[in-house]
Every structure is written in C-alpha cells, then in structure tokens.
PDB file of N, CA and C and ligand atoms in Angstrom:
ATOM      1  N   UNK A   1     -17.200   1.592  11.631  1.00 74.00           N
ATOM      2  CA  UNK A   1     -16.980   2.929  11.054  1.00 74.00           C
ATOM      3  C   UNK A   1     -15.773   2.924  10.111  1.00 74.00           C
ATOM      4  N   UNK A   2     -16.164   3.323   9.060  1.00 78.00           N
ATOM      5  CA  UNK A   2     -14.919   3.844   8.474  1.00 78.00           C
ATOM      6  C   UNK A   2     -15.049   5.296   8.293  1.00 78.00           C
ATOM      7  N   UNK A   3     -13.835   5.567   7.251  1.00 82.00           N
ATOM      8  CA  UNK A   3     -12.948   7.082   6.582  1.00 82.00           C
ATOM      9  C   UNK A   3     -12.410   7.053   5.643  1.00 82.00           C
ATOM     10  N   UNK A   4     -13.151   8.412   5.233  1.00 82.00           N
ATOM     11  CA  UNK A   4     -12.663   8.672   3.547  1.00 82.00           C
ATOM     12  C   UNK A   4     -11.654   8.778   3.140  1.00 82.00           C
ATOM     13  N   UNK A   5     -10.954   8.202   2.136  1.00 80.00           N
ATOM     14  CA  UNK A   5      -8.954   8.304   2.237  1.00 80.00           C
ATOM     15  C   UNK A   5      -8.766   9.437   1.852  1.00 80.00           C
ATOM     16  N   UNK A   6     -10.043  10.271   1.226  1.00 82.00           N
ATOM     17  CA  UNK A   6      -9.458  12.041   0.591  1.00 82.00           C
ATOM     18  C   UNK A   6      -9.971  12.581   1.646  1.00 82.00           C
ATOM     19  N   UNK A   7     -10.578  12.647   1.850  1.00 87.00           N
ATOM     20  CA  UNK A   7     -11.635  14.078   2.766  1.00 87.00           C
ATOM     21  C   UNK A   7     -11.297  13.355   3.990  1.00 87.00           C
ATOM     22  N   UNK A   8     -11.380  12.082   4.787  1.00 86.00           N
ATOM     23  CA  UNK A   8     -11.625  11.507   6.283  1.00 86.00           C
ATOM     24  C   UNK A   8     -12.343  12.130   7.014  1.00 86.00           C
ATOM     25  N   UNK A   9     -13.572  11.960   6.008  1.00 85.00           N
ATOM     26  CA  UNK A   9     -14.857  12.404   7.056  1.00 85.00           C
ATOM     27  C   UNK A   9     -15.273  10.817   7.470  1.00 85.00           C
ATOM     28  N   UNK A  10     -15.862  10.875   8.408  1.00 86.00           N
ATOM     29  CA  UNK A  10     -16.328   9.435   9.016  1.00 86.00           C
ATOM     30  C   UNK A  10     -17.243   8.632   7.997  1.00 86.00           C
ATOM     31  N   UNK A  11     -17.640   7.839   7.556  1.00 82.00           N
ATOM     32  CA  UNK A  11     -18.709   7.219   6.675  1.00 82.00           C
ATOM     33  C   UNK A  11     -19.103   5.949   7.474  1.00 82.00           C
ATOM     34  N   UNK A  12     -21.021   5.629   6.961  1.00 82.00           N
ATOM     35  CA  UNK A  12     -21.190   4.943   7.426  1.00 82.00           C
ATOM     36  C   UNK A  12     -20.678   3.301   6.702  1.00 82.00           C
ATOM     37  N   UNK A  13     -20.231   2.207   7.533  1.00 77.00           N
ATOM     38  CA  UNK A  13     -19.408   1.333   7.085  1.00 77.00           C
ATOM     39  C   UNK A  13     -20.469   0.662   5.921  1.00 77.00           C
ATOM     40  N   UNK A  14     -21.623   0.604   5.520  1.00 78.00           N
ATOM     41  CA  UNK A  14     -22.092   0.171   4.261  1.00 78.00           C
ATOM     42  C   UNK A  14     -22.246   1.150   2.897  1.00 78.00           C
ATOM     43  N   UNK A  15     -21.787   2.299   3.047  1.00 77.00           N
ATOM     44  CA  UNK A  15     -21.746   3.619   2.353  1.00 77.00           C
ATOM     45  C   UNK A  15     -20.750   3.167   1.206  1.00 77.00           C
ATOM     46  N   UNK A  16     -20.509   2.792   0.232  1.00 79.00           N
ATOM     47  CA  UNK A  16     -19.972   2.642  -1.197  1.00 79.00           C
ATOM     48  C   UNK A  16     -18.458   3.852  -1.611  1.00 79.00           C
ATOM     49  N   UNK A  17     -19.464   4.809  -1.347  1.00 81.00           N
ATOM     50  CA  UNK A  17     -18.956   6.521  -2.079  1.00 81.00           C
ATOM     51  C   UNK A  17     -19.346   7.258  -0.799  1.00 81.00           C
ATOM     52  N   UNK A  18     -17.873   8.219  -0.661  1.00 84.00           N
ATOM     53  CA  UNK A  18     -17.900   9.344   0.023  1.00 84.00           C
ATOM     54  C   UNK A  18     -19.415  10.009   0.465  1.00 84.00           C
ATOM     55  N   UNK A  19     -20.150  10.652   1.051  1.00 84.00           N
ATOM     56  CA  UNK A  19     -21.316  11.280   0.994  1.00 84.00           C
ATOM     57  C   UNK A  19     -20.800  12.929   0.712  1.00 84.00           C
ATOM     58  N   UNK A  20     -19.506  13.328   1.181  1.00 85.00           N
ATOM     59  CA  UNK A  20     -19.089  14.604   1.337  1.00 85.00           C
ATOM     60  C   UNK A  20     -18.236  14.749   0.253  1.00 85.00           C
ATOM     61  N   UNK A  21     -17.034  14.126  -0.650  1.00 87.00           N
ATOM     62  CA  UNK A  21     -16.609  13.959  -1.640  1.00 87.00           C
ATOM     63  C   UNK A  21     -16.800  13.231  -2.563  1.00 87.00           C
ATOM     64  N   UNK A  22     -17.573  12.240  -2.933  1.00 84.00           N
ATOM     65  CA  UNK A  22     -17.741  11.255  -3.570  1.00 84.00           C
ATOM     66  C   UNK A  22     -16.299   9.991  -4.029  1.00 84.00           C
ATOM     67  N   UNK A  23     -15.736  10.393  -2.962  1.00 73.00           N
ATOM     68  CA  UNK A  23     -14.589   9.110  -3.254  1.00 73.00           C
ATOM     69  C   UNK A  23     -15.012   7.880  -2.770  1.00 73.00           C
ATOM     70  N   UNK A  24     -14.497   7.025  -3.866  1.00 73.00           N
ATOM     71  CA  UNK A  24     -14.898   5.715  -3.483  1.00 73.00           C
ATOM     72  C   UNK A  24     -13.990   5.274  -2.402  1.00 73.00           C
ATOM     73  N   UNK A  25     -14.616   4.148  -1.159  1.00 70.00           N
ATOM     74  CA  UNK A  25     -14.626   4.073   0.049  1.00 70.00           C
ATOM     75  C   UNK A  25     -13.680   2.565  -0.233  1.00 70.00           C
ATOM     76  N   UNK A  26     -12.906   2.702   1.170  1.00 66.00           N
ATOM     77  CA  UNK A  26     -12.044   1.736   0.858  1.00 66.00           C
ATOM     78  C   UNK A  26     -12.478   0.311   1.642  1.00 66.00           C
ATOM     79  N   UNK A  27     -13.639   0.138   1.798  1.00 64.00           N
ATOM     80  CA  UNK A  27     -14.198  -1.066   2.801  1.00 64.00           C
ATOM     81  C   UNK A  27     -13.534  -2.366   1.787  1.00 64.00           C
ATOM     82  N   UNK A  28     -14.210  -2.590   0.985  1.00 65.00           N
ATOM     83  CA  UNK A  28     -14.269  -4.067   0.579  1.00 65.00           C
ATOM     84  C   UNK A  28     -12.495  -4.260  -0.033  1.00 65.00           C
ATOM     85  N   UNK A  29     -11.814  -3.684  -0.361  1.00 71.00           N
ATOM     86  CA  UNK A  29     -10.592  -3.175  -0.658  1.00 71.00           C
ATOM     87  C   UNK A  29      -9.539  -3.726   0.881  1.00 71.00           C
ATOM     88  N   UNK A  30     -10.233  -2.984   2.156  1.00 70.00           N
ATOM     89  CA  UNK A  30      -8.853  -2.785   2.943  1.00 70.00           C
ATOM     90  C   UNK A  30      -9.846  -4.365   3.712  1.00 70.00           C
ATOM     91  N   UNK A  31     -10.733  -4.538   3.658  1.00 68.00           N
ATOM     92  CA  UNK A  31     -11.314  -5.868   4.131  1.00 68.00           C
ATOM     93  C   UNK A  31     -10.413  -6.870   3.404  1.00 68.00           C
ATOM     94  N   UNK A  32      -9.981  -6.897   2.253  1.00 77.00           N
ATOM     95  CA  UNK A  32      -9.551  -8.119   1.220  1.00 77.00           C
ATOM     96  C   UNK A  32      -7.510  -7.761   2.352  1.00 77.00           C
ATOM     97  N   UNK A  33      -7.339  -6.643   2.275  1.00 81.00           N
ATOM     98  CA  UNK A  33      -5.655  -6.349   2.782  1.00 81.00           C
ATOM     99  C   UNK A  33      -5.888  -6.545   4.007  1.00 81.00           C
ATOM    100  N   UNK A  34      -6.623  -7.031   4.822  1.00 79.00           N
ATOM    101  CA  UNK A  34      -6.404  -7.344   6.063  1.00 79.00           C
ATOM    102  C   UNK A  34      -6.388  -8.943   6.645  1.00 79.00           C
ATOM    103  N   UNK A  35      -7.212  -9.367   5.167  1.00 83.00           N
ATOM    104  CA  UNK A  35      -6.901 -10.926   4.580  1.00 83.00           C
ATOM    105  C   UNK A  35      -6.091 -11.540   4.259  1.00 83.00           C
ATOM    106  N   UNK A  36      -5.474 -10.598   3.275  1.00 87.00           N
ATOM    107  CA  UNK A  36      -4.293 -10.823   2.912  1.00 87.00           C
ATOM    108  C   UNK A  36      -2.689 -10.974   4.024  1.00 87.00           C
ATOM    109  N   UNK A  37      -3.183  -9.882   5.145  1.00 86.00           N
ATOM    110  CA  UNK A  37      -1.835  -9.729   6.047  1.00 86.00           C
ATOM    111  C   UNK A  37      -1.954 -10.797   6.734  1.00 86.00           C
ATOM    112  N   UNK A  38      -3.287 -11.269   7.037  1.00 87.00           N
ATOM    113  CA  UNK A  38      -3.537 -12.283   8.291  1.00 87.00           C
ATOM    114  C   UNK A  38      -3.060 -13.779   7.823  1.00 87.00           C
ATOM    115  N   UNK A  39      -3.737 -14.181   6.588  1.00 87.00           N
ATOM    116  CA  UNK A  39      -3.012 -15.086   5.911  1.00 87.00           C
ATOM    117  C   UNK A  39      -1.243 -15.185   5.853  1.00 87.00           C
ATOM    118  N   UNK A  40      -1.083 -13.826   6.064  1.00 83.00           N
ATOM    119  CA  UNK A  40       0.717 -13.960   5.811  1.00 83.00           C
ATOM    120  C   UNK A  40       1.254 -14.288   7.345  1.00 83.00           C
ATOM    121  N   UNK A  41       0.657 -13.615   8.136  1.00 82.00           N
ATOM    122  CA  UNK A  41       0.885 -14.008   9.552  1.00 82.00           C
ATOM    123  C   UNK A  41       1.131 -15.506   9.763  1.00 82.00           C
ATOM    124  N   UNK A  42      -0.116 -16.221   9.308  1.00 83.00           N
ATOM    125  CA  UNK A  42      -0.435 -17.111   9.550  1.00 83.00           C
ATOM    126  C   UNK A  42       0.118 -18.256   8.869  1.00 83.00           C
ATOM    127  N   UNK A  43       1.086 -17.949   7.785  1.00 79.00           N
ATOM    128  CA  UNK A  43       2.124 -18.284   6.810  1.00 79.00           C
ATOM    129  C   UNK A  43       3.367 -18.501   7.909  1.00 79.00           C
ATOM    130  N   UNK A  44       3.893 -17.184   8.237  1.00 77.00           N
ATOM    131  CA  UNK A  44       5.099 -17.278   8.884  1.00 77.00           C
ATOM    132  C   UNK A  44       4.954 -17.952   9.682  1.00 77.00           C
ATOM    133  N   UNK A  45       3.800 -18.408  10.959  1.00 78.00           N
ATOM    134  CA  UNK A  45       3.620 -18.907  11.991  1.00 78.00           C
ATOM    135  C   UNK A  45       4.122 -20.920  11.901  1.00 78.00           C
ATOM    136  N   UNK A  46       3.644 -20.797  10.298  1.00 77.00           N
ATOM    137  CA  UNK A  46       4.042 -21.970  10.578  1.00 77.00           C
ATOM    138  C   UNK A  46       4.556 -22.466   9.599  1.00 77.00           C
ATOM    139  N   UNK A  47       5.835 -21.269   9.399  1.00 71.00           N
ATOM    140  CA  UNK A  47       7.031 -21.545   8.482  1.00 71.00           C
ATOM    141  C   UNK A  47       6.728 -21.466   7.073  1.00 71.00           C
ATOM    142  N   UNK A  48       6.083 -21.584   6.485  1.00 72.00           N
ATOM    143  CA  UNK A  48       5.190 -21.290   4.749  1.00 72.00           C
ATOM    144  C   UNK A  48       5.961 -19.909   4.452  1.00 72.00           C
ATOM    145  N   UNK A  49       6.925 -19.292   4.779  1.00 70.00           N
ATOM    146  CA  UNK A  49       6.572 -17.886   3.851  1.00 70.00           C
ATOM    147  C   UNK A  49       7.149 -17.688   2.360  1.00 70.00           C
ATOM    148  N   UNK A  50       7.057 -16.725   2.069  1.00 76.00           N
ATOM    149  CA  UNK A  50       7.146 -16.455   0.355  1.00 76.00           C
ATOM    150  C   UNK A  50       8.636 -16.557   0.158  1.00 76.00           C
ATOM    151  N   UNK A  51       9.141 -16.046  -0.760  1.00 79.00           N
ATOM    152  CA  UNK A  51      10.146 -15.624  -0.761  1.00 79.00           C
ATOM    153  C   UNK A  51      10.625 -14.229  -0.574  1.00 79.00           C
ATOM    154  N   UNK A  52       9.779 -13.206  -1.463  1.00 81.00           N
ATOM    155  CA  UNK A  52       9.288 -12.132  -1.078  1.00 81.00           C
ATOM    156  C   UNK A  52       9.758 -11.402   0.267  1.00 81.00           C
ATOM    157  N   UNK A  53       8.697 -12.856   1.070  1.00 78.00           N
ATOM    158  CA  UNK A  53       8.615 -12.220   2.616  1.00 78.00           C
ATOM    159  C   UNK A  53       9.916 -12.585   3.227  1.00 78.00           C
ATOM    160  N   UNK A  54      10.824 -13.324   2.839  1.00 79.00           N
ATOM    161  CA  UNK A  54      12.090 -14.212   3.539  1.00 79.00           C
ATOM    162  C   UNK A  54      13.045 -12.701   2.828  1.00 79.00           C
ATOM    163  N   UNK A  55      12.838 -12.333   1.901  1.00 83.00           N
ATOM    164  CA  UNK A  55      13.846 -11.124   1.547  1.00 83.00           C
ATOM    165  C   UNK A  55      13.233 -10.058   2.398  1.00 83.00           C
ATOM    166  N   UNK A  56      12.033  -9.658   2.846  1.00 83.00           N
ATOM    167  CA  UNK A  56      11.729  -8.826   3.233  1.00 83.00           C
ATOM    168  C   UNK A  56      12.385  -8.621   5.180  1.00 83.00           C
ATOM    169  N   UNK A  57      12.034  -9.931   5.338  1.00 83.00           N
ATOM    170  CA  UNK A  57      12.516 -10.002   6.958  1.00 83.00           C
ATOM    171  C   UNK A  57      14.257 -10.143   6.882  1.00 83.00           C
ATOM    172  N   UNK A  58      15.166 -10.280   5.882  1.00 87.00           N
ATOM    173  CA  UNK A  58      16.452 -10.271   5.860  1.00 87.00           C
ATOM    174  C   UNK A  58      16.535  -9.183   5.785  1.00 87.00           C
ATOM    175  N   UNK A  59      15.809  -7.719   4.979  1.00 89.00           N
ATOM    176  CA  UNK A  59      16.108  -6.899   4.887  1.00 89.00           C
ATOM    177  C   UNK A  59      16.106  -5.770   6.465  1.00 89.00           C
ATOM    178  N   UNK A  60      14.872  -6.358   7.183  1.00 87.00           N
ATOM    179  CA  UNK A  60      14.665  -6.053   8.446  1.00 87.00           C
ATOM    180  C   UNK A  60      15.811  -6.654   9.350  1.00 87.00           C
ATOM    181  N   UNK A  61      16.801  -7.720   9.063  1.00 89.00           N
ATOM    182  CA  UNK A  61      17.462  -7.935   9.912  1.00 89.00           C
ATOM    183  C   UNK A  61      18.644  -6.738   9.829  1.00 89.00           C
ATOM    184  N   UNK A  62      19.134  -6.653   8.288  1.00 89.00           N
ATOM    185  CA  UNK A  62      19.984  -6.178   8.134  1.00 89.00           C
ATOM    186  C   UNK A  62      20.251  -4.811   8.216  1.00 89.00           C
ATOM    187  N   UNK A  63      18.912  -4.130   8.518  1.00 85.00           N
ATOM    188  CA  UNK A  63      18.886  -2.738   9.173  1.00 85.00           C
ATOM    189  C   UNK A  63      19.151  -2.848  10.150  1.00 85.00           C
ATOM    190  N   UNK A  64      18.347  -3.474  11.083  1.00 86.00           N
ATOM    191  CA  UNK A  64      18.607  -3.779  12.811  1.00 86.00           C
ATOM    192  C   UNK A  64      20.001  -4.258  13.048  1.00 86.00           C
ATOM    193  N   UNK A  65      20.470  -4.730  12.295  1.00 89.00           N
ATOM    194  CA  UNK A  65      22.074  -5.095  12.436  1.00 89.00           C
ATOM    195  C   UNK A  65      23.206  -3.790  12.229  1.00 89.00           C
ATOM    196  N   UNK A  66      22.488  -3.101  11.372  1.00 89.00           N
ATOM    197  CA  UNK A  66      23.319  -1.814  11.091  1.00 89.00           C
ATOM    198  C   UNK A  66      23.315  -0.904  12.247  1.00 89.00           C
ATOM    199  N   UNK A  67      21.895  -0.828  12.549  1.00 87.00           N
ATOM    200  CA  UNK A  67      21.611  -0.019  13.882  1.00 87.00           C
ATOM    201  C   UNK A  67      22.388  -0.403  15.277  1.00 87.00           C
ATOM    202  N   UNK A  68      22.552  -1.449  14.930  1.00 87.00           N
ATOM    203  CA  UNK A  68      23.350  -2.034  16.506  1.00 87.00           C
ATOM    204  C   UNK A  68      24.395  -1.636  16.636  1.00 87.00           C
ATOM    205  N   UNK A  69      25.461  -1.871  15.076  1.00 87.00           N
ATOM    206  CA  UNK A  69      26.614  -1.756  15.099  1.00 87.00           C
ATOM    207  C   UNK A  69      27.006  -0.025  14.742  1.00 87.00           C
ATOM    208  N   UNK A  70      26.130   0.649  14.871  1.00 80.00           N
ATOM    209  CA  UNK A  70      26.135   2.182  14.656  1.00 80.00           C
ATOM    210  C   UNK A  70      26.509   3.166  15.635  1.00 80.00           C
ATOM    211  N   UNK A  71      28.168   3.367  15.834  1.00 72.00           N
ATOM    212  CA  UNK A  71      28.357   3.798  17.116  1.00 72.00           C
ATOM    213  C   UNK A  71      27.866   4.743  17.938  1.00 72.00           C
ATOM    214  N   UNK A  72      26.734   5.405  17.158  1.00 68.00           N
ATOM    215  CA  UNK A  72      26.283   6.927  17.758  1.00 68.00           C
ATOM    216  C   UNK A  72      24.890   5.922  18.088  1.00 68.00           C
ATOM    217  N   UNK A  73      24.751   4.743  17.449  1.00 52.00           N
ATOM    218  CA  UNK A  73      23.132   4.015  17.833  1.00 52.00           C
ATOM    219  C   UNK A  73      22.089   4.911  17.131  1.00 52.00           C
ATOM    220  N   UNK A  74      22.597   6.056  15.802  1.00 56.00           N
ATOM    221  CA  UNK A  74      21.917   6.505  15.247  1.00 56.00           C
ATOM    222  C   UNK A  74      22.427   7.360  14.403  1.00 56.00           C
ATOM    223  N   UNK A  75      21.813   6.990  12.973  1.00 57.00           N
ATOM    224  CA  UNK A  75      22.394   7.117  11.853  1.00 57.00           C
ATOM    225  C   UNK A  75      22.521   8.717  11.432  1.00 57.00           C
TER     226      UNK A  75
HETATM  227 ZN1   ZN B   1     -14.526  11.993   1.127  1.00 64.46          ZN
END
C-alpha cells in the first residue's frame, strides 16, 4: 500500500497517479530512496562512507556533545 503525498488517500501500490487528486505517486521514486539509504547503511557498515556522510555524523556528534555539556540538558 501506498499514499498520496497531497491528498494521503491510500492508493493501490501499482496505481501511477493519484485516483482522488491526480498527483503523481511516489512508488518508483521512494523505492529508488530506500536504495539509496540501504546502500549508505551498508557503506558505513563497512567503513566506505562519503564524505558528505563523515561531515554529516560529525555534525551529529557535535550536537550530542552540546547537549551533554548543556547545564539545563536543554537548550
Ligand atoms: Zn492524491
């Protein structure tokens, strides 16, 4: 099953276009981004990652580091 990203009426998962809005359906789209994440998973797992992703998880450290050292433990 999927859902329409405007309307989120339910659609059936081979349905192209909305039946109730005619928005185009995000199957083959969020199928390719779920490829994409798993591949990245599967990157980090065994050390491969981007650079991108090495700034991205520093940036995650360096929040969580802020948060720690945040005497109220909230900003
Ligand atoms: Zn719709």
């Amino acid at each position: 099953m999927v859902f329409c990203t405007d309307c989120a009426q339910q659609q059936e998962d081979s349905q192209k276009f909305c039946r109730f809005c005619g928005e185009r359906l995000p199957g083959a789209t969020l199928i390719q981004q779920l490829r994409d994440e798993a591949a990245n998973i599967k990157a980090q797992k065994t050390g491969q990652i981007t650079q991108t992703q090495q700034a991205n998880l520093a940036t995650l450290k360096a929040i969580e580091l802020a948060r720690q050292q945040s005497p109220n433990g909230q900003s």
